[in-house]
Every structure is written in structure tokens, then in C-alpha cells.
CSV table of C-alpha atoms and ligand atoms in Angstrom, one decimal:
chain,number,residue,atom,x,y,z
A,221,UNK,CA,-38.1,53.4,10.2
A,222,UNK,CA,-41.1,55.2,10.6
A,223,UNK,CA,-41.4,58.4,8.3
A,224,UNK,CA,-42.6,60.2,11.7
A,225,UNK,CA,-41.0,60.3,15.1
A,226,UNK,CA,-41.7,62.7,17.7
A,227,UNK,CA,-39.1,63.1,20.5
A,228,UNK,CA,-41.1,64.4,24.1
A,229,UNK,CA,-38.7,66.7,26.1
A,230,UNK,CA,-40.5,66.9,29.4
A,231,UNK,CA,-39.8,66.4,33.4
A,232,UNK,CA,-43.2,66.3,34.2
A,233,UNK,CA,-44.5,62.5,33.8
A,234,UNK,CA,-47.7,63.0,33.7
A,235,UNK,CA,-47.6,65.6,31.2
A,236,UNK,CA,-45.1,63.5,28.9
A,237,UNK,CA,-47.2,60.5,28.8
A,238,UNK,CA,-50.3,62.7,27.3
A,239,UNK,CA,-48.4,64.2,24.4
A,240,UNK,CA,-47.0,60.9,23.9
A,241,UNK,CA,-50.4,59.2,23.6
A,242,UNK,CA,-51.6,62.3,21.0
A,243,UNK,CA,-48.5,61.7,19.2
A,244,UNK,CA,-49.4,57.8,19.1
A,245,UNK,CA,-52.3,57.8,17.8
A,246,UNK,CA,-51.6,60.4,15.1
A,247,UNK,CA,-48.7,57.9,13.9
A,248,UNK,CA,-45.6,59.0,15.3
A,249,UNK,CA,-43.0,56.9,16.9
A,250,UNK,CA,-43.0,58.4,20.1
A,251,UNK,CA,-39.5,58.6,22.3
A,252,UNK,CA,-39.8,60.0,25.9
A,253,UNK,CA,-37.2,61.9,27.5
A,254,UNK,CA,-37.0,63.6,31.0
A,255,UNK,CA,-33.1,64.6,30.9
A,256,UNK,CA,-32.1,67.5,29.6
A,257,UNK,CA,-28.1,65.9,29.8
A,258,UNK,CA,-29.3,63.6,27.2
A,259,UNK,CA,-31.1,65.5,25.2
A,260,UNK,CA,-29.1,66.4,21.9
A,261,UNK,CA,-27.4,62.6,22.5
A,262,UNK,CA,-31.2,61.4,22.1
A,263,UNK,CA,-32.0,63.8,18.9
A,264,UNK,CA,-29.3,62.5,17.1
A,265,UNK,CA,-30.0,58.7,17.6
A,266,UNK,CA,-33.7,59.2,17.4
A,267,UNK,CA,-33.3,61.8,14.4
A,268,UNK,CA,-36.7,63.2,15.3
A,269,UNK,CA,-38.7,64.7,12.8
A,270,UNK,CA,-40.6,66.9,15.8
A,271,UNK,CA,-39.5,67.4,18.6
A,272,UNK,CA,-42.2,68.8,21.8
A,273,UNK,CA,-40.2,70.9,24.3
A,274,UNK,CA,-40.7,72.1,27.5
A,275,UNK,CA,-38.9,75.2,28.0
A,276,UNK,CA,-38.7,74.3,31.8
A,277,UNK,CA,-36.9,71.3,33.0
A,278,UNK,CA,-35.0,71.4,36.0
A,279,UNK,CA,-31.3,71.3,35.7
A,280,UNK,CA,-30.8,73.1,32.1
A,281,UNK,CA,-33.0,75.6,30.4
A,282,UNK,CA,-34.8,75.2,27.0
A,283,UNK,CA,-32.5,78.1,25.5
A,284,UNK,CA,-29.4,76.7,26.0
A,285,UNK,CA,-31.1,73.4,24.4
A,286,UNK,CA,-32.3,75.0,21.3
A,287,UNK,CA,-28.8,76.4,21.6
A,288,UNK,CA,-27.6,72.5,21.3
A,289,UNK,CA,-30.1,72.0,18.7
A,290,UNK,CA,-28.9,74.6,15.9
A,291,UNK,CA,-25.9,73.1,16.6
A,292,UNK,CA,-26.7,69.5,15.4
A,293,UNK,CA,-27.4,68.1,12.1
A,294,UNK,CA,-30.6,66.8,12.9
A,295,UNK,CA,-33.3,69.3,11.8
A,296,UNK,CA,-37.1,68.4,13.1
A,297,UNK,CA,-39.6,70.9,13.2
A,298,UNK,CA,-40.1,72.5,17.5
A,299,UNK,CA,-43.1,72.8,18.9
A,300,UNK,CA,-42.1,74.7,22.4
A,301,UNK,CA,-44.7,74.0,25.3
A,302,UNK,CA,-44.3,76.0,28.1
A,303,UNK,CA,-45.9,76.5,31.8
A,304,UNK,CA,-44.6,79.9,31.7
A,305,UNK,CA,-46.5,83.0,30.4
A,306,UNK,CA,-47.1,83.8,27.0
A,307,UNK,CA,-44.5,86.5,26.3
A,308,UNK,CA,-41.3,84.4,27.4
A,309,UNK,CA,-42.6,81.7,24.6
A,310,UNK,CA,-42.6,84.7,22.2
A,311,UNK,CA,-39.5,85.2,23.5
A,312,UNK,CA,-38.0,81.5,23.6
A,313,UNK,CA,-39.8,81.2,19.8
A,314,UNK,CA,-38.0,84.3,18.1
A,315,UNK,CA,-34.6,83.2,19.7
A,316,UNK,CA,-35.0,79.9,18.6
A,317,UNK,CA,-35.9,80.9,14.8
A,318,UNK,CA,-32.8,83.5,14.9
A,319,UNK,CA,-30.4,80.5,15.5
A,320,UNK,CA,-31.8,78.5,12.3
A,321,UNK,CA,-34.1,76.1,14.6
A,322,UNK,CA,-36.9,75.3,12.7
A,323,UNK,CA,-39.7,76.3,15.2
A,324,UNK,CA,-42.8,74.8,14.0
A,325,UNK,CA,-45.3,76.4,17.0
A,326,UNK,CA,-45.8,77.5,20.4
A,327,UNK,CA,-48.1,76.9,23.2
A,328,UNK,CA,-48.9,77.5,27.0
A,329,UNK,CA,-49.2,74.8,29.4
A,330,UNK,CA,-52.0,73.1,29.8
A,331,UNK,CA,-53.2,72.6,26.2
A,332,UNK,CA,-56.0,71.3,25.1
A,333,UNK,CA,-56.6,67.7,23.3
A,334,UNK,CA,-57.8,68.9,20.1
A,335,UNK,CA,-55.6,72.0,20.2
A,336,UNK,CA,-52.2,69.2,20.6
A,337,UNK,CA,-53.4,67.1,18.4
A,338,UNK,CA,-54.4,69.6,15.5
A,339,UNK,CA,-50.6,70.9,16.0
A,340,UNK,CA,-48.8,67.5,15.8
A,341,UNK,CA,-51.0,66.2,12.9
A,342,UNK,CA,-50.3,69.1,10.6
A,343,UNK,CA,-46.1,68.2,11.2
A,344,UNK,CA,-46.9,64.7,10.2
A,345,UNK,CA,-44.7,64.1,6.6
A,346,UNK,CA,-47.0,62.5,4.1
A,347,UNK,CA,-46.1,59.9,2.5
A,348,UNK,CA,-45.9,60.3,-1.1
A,349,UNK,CA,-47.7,57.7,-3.3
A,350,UNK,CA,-46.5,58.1,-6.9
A,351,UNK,CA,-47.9,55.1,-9.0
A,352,UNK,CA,-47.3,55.2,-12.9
A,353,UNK,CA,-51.6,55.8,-13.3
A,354,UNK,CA,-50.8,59.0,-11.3
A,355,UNK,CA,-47.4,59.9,-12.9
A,356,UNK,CA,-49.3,59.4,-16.6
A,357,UNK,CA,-52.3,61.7,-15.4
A,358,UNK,CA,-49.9,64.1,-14.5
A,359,UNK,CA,-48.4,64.0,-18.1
A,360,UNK,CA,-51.3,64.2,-19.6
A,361,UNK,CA,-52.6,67.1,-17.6
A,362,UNK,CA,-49.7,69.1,-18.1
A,363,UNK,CA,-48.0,69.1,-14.4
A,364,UNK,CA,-44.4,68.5,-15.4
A,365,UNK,CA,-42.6,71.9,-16.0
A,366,UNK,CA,-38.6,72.1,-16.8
A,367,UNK,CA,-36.2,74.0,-14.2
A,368,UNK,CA,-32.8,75.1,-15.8
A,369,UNK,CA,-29.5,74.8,-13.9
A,370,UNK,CA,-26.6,77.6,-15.3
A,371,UNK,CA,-23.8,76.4,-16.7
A,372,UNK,CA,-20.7,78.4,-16.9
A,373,UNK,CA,-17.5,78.8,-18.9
A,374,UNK,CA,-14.1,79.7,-18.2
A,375,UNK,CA,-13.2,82.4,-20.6
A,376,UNK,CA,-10.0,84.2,-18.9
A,377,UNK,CA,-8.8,84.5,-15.3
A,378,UNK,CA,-11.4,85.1,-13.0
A,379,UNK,CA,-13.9,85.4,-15.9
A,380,UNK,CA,-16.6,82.8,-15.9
A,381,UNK,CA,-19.3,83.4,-18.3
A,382,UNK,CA,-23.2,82.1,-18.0
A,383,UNK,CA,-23.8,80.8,-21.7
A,384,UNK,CA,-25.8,77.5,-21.1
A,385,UNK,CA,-27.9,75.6,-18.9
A,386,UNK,CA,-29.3,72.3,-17.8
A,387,UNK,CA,-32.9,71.1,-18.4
A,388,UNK,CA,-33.9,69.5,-15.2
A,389,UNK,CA,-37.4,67.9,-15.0
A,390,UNK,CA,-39.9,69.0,-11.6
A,391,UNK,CA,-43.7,67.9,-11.2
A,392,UNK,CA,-46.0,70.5,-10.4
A,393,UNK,CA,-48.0,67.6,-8.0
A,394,UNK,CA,-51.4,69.2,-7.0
A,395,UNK,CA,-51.0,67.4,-3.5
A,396,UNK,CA,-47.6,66.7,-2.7
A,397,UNK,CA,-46.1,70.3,-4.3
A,398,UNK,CA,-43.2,70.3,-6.0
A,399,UNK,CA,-41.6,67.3,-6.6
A,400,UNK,CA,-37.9,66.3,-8.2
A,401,UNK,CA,-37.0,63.9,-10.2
A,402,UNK,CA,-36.0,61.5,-7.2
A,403,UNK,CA,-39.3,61.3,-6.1
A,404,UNK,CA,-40.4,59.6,-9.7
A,405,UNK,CA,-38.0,59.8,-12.4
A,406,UNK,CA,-37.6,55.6,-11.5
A,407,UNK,CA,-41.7,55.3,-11.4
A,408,UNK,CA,-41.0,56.7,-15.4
A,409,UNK,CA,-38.3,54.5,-15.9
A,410,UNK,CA,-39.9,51.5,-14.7
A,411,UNK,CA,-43.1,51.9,-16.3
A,412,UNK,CA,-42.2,53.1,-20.4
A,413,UNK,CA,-43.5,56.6,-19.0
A,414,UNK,CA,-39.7,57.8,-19.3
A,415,UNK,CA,-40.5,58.0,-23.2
A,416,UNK,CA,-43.5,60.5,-22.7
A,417,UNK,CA,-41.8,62.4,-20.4
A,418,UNK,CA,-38.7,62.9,-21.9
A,419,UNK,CA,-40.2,64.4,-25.1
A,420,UNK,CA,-42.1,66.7,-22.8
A,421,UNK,CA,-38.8,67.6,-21.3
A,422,UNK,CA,-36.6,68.1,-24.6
A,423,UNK,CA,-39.5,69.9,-26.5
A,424,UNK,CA,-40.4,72.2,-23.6
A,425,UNK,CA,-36.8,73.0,-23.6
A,426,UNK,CA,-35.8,72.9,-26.7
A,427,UNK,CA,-38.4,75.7,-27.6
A,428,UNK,CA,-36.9,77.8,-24.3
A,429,UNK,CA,-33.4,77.4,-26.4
A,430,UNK,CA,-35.4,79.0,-29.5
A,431,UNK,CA,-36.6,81.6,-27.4
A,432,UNK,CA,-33.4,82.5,-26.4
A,433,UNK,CA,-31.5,82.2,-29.3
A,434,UNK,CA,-34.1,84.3,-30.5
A,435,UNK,CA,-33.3,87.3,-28.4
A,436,UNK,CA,-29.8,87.1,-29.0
A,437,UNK,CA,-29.0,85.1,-25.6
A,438,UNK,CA,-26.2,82.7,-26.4
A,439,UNK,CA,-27.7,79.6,-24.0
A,440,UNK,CA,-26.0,75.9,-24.7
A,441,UNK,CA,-28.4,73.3,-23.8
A,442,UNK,CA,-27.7,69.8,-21.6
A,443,UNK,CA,-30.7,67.4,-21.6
A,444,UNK,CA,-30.6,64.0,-19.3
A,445,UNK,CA,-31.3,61.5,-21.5
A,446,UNK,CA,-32.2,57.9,-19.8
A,447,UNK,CA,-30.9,54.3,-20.9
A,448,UNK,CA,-33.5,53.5,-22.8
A,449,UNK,CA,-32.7,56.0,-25.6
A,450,UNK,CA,-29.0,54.7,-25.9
A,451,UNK,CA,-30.5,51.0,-27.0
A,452,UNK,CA,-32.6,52.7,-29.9
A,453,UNK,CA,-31.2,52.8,-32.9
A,454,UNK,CA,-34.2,55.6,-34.2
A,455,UNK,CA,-33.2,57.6,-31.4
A,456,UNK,CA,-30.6,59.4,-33.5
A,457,UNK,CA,-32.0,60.6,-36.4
A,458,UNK,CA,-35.5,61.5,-34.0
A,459,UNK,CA,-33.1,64.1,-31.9
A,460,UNK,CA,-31.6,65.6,-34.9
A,461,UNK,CA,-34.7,66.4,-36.7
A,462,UNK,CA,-36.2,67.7,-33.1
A,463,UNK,CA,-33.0,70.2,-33.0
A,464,UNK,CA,-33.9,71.1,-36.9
A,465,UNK,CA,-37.5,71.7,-36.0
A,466,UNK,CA,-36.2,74.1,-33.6
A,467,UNK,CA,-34.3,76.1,-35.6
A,468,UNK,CA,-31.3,75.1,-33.4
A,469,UNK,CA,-27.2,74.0,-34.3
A,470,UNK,CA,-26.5,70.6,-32.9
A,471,UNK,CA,-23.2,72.2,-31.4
A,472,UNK,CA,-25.5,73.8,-29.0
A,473,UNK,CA,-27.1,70.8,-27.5
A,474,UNK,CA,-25.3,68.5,-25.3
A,475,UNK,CA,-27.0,64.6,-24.4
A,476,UNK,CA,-25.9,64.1,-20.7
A,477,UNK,CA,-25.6,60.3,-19.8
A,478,UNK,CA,-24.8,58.8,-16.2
A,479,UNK,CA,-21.8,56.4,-16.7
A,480,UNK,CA,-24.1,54.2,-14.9
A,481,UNK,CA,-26.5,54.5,-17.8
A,482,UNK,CA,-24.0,53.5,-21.1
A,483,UNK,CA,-23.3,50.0,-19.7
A,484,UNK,CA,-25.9,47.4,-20.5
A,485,UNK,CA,-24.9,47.4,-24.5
A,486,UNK,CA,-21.6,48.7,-25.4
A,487,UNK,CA,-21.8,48.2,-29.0
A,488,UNK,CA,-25.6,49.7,-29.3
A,489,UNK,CA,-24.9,52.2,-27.3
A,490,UNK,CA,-21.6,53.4,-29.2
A,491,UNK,CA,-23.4,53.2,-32.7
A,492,UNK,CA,-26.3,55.8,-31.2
A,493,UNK,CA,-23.7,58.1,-29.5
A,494,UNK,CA,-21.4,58.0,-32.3
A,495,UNK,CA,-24.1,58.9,-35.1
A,496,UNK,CA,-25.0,62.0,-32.6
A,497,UNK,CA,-21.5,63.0,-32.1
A,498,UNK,CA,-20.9,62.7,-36.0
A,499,UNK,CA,-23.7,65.6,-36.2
A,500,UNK,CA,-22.1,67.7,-33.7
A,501,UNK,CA,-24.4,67.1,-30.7
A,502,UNK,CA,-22.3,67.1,-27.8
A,503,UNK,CA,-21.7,64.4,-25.3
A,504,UNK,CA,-21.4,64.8,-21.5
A,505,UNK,CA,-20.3,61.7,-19.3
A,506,UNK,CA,-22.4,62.6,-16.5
A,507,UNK,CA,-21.8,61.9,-12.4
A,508,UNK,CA,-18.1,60.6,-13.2
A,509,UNK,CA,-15.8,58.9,-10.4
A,510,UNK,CA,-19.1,57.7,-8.8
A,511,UNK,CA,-19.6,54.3,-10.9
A,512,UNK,CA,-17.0,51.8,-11.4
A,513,UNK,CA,-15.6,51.5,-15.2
A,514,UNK,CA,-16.0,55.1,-16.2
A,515,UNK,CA,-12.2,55.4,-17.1
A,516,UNK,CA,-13.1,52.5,-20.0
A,517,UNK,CA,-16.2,54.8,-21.2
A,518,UNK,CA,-13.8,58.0,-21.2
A,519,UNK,CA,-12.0,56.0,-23.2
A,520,UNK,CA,-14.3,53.9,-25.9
A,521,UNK,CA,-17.0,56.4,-25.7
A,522,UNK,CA,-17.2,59.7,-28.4
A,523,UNK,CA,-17.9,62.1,-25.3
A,524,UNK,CA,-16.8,65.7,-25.6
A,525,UNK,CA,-17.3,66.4,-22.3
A,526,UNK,CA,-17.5,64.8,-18.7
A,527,UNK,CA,-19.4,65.9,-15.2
A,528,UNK,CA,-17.1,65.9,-11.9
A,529,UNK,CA,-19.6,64.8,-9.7
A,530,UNK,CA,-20.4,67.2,-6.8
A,531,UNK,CA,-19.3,64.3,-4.3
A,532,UNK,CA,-15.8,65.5,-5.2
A,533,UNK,CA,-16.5,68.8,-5.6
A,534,UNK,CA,-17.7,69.4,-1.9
A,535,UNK,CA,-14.9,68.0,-0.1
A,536,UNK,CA,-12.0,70.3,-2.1
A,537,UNK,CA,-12.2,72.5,0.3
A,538,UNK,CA,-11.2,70.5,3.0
A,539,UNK,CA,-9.5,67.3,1.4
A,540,UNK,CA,-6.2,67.4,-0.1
A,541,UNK,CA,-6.6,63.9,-1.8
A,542,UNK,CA,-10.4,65.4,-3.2
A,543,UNK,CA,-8.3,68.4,-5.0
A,544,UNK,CA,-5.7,66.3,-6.0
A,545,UNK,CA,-8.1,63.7,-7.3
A,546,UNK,CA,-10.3,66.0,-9.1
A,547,UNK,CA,-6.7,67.6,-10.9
A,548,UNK,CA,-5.6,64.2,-12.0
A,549,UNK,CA,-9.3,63.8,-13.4
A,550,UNK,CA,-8.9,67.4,-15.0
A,551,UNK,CA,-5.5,66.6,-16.9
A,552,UNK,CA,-6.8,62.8,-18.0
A,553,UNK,CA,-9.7,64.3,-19.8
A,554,UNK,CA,-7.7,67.2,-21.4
A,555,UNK,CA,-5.4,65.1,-22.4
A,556,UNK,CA,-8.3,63.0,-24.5
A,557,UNK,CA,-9.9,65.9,-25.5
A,558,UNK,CA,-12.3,66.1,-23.3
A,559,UNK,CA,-13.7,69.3,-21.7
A,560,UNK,CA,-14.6,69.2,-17.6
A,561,UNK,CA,-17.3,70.6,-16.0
A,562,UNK,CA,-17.8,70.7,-12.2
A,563,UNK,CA,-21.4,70.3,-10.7
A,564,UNK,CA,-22.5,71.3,-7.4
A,565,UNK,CA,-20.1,74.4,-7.2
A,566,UNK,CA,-21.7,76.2,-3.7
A,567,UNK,CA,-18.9,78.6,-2.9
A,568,UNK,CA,-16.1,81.2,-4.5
A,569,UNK,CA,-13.4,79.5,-3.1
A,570,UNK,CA,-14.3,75.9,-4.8
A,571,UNK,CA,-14.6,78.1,-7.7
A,572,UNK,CA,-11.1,79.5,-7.3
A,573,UNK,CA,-9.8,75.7,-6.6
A,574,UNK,CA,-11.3,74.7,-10.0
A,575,UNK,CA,-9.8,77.8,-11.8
A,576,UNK,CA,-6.4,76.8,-10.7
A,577,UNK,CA,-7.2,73.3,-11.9
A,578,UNK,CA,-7.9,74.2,-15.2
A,579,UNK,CA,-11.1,72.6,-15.1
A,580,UNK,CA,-13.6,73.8,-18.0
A,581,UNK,CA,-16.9,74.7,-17.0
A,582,UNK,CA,-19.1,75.0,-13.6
A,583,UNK,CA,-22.8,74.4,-12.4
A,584,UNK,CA,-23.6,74.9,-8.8
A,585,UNK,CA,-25.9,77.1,-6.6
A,586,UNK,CA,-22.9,79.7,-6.4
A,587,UNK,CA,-23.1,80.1,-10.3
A,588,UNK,CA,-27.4,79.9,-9.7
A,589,UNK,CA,-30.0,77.1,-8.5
A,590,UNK,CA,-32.1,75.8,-10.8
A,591,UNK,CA,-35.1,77.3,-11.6
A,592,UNK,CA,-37.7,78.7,-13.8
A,593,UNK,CA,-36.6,80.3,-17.1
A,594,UNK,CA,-37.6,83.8,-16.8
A,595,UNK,CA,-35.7,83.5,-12.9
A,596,UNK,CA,-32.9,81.6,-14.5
A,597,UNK,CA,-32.6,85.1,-17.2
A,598,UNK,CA,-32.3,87.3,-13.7
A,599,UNK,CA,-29.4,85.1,-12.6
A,600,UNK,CA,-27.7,85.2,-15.3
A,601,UNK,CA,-27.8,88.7,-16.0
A,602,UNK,CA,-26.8,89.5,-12.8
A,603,UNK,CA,-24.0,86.9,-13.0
A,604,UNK,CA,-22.3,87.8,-16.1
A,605,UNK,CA,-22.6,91.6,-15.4
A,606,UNK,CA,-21.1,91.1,-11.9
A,607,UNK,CA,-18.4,88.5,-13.0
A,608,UNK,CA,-17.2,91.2,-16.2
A,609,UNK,CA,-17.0,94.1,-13.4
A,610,UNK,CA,-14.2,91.8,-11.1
A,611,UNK,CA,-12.5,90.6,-14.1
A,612,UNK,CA,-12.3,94.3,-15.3
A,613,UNK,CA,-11.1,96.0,-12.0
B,914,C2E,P1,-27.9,65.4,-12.4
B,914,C2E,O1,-28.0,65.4,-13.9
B,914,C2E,O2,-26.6,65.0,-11.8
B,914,C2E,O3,-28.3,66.8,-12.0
B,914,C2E,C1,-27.7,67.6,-11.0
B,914,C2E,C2,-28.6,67.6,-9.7
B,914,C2E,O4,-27.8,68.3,-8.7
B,914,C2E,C3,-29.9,68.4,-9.8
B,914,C2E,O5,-30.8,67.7,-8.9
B,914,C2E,C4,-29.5,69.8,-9.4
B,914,C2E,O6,-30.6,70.5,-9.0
B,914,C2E,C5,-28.6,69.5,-8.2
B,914,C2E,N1,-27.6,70.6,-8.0
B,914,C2E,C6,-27.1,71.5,-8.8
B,914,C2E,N2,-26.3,72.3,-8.3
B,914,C2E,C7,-26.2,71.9,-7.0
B,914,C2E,C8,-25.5,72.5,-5.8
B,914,C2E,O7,-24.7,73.4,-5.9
B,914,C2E,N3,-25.6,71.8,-4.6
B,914,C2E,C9,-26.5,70.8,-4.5
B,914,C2E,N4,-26.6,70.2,-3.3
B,914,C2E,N5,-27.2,70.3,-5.6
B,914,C2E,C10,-27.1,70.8,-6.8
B,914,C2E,P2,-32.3,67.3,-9.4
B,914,C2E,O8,-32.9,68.3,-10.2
B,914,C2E,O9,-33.0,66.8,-8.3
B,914,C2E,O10,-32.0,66.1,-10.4
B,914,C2E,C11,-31.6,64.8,-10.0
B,914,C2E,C12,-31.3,63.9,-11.2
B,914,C2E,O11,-32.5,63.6,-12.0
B,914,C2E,C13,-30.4,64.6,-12.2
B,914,C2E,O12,-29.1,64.5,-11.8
B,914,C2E,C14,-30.7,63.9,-13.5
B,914,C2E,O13,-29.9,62.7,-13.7
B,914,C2E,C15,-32.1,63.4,-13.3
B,914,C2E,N6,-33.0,64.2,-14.2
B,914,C2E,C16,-33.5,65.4,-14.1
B,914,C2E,N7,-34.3,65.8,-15.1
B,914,C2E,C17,-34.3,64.7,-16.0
B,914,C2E,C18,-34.9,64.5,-17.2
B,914,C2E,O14,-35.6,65.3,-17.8
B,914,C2E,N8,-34.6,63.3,-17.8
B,914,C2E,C19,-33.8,62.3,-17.2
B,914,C2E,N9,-33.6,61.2,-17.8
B,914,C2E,N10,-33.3,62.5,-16.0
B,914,C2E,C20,-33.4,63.7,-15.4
B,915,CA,CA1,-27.1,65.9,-15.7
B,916,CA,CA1,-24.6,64.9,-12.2
């Protein structure tokens, strides 16, 4: 599928076929529609990334299908184009953008060439090219910075503490912005790069757990640690004295590992985790219930703690068979000794769900995204003073 398709929502043919042919030679896949009773059918097919729209089309006007539009999943960028005069596009724009429509620009009928075009090329999504030369440069050159997701603990009813947080690698690309670990972590993997970049990743924040421990803020630490480092038997004995070095207890660290991730070599990977988990450094089963033999590793692997994947977590509120799946999960691992933590927590009442459960510990944009340290300090501060004040009263 083309990364960039423009949907044309006009009546007036002549009209249509010129912002089609712009949109054509600038790349897009262009769809032409002169409808309006088809229109929010067509978006959702099409999935448009911009959609041109002419505020009047006989039959149905462009309010009620921006209307439509907030209303759908699909979310392109609007450029409204209008014959009429300059204050009802104002008007149209401010509506559209106070229903949650992302509107992109605005223009009066007719429009010039280089005006259209200068519009619909500055919507058109690169494409990003991440190759392992760029990737290494970027390394080098100090573009990769560490975002930290809060983690928090149950500590009484209705009292959930912030006292750790996830390291989460970002790229600081000079082109592209900021880019997440889906756009390159598997360029890293791929190419040995995952070696240089995690030691950037656990030094960076391993040195942010010395600062805090430092001013007295108690901050546990997960770190994502790929497949390779599981099939090295060095790997061990390299972590520990990294933790040393940092002045920090191994019971503060936890090594996060997809269950996707501790398959290739059982035997390997067991002697590395279990020569960590003799030194105190925690294990966390990471993403569990989305591979396929993650009940074996629960049980053959030394992990102290396991991720419910936010797959589960989001439908709670509205499955019964999610909740009842994600208790069953809950009691399994207590039963083994194994503490839960939910990820991808977005609301109170999935919190209040995963209180009842029992379940351990929670991560989520409810507790706080991930971000920068000294924003990931605010968050907590906030959090932990707000959450003491409910549990009090
Ligand atoms: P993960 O370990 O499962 O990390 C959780 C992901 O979910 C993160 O995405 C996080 O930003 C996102 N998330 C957290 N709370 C919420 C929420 O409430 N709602 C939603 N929708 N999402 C939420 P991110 O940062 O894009 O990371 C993706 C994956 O990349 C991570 O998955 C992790 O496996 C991997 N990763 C990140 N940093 C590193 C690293 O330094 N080394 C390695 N090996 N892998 C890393
Ligand atoms: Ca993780
Ligand atoms: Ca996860």
C-alpha cells in the first residue's frame, strides 16, 4: 500500500481532476469521490492519510461530514477547500479542530498550482530510511537518549506508590524526530549494533538510578535486554560489576525479557538468568500471554516477576473472559512466587480492576507516559502526593 493516499471530496469534476493530478504527481494515491452518501464508507476503505474537502457539495454539507469524520477511526490530516468566503472556512476549520479532526489547512476556491501543491507536499509522510551505517552514526554522535516509564506498587488499598521505572530507548534523529524503538530497535538487532546500544542504554540509566538514589528517591530500575545477551555466558558477571560501578544493590535492577526472547537455547539461557538471579537481580518475563509456551518459562525459568501484556489489560474493561483471564494469570504466578505487573494501565477503573485482582504492580499512561527524567521526577511527585491524599481521606 502506498504510504500516501489522498481521498478528493468534490462535486465539481473539473475541479476534482486538478487536485487529483497535483496529488499524483507529488506521490499520492489519489481516490476521487463526488458523493457525500459515500463519503465516510470511502475513508474507511481508502484509510486516507489526507483527505481534500469541499465544504460544498450538494445534498450534505461539509460540517455534518467532518461530523462523520471525528467519528471514525481513520485519522488523515483535512485540508478544507471552499468556494465560499474566507470567514465560513475560519469557521468550518475551528469547528472541525474542536471535534478532534485533525485539520491540516484551509483555502478558498480557486487556488493556485503552486499554492495546492506546496500544501499537499508538506502532508506527504516520509519514509523513514534507517540503515545500520545511519543507526551506528547516530551512536556514535550521541542521538540516542533513554525515556523512563513509572512503575508502581501496590502498598495498601487504594495506595499505589511510584518507586521504579522502565528504561526505554528513543533516537533523537536529526531528520525524522523522535523515533521509538519500532522504528530500529530490529536494524540493531540485525546488524550486532544491539550490543553498542544497549550499553548506551544501561549506562545512561544506570547513572539516572545513581542520581536518584542519590537524592534519596527510592527508583527500582527495569532494563530490556535483547536475545543476544541471554546466549553469553560473560554477560553475567559484565552486568554485575556495571551495577557495582554504580554504586547500586542488584535487588534494585530488574532484566526484562520477552518470552519470545528466552527460547532459542534453554539450557544457555537458564545458566545466564540463573547466575543473575543468584545475585539478586531481578527477573521480569516480559509481554506474557502473547507467545506461545510462556506457561513452560514461568515454570523452568528463575523469574521473579512477569509483565501482563497491555493486550489484556485494555479489553478488562469491557471483556469478562479478559478479567477473568488476567485473575487466573494473577493467582498462577502468586502461587509460584512470582510478583505481576500490568503494563499499559490508561484509566482508574482498570486500575481498580487490577486492585481487586491482587495483581502486584502497574505501568501505564494513567500512572505516567514515558518520558525524560527530570519530567518523569514531576510525575511522580505529583503521583505519589496525590495517591497518599485519597488513601488518607
Ligand atoms: P515493552 O518493554 O513491552 O515496553 C512497553 C511499551 O509500551 C513502550 O513502548 C511504552 O512506551 C508503551 N506503553 C507504556 N504504557 C502504555 C500505555 O498506557 N498505553 C500504550 N498504548 N502504550 C504504553 P516503546 O517505548 O515504543 O517500546 C517498545 C519496545 O521496544 C519495548 O516494549 C521494548 O521491548 C523495546 N525496547 C525499548 N527500549 C529498549 C532497549 O533499550 N533495549 C531493548 N533490547 N529493547 C528495548
Ligand atoms: Ca519491557
Ligand atoms: Ca511489554
Amino acid at each position: 500500500m502506498n504510504d500516501n493516499r489522498l481521498l478528493v471530496m468534490d462535486d465539481d469534476p473539473e475541479v476534482a481532476k486538478f487536485f487529483a493530478q497535483v496529488g499524483e504527481d507529488l506521490g499520492y494515491a489519489v481516490t476521487r469521490l463526488d458523493e457525500p452518501e459515500r463519503f465516510i464508507q470511502t475513508v474507511e476503505s481508502v484509510q486516507p492519510t489526507v483527505i481534500l474537502l469541499d465544504l460544498q457539495i450538494p445534498g450534505k454539507d461539509g460540517i455534518a461530514l467532518l461530523r462523520d469524520l471525528a467519528h471514525s477511526r481513520v485519522r488523515p490530516k483535512v485540508l478544507i477547500a471552499s468556494g465560499l468566503d474566507n470567514r465560513m472556512v475560519t469557521t468550518a476549520t475551528e469547528l472541525g479542530l474542536s471535534m478532534g479532526v485533525d485539520i491540516a489547512g484551509a483555502f478558498c476556491k480557486p487556488i493556485a498550482l503552486d499554492e495546492l501543491e506546496l500544501q499537499l507536499a508538506r502532508l506527504l509522510v516520509q519514509r523513514k530510511i534507517i540503515t545500520a551505517d545511519r543507526l551506528r552514526e547516530g551512536i556514535i554522535e550521541g542521538q540516542l537518549v533513554v525515556h523512563y516509564l513509572p512503575k508502581a506498587t501496590r502498598r495498601g488499598p487504594g495506595r499505589w506508590v511510584v518507586d521504579g521505572a522502565e528504561a526505554l530507548v528513543r533516537w533523537e534523529h536529526p531528520e525524522y524526530g523522535l523515533l521509538y524503538p519500532g522504528d530500529f530497535l530490529h536494524v540493531a538487532e540485525d546488524n550486532g549494533l544491539i550490543v553498542e546500544l544497549t550499553d548506551f542504554v544501561f549506562r545512561t540509566a544506570l547513572e539516572q538510578a545513581r542520581i536518584w538514589k542519590s537524592k534519596g528517591l527510592r527508583m527500582d530500575l527495569g532494563l530490556n535486554l535483547s536475545a543476544h545477551f541471554v546466549a553469553d555466558l560473560g554477560f553475567p558477571e559484565r552486568m554485575l560489576a556495571l551495577i557495582a560501578e554504580h554504586d547500586l544493590d542488584p535487588s534494585s535492577i530488574t532484566l526484562e525479557l520477552k518470552e519470545t526472547t528466552a527460547v532459542e537455547d534453554p539450557e544457555l539461557t537458564l545458566d545466564v538468568l540463573a547466575r543473575l538471579r543468584v545475585k539478586n537481580v531481578n527477573l521480569c518475563l516480559d509481554d506474557f500471554g502473547t507467545g506461545s509456551s510462556s506457561l513452560t518459562h514461568l515454570y523452568r525459568m528463575p523469574f521473579s516477576e512477569v509483565k501482563l501484556d497491555n493486550t489484556f489489560t485494555k479489553d478488562m474493561g469491557t471483556r469478562e473472559d479478559a478479567r477473568a483471564f488476567m485473575e487466573g494469570l494473577v493467582y498462577l504466578a502468586h502461587k509460584l512466587k512470582i510478583s505481576t505487573c500490568a503494563e499499559g494501565v490508561e484509566d482508574e477503573a482498570t486500575l481498580q480492576m487490577l486492585e481487586a485482582l491482587g495483581c502486584d504492580r502497574v505501568q501505564g499512561h494513567f500512572i505516567g507516559p514515558a518520558a525524560r527524567a527530570r519530567d518523569v521526577e514531576r510525575t511522580i511527585a505529583v503521583w505519589n502526593a496525590d495517591r497518599a491524599e485519597r488513601a488518607a481521606g
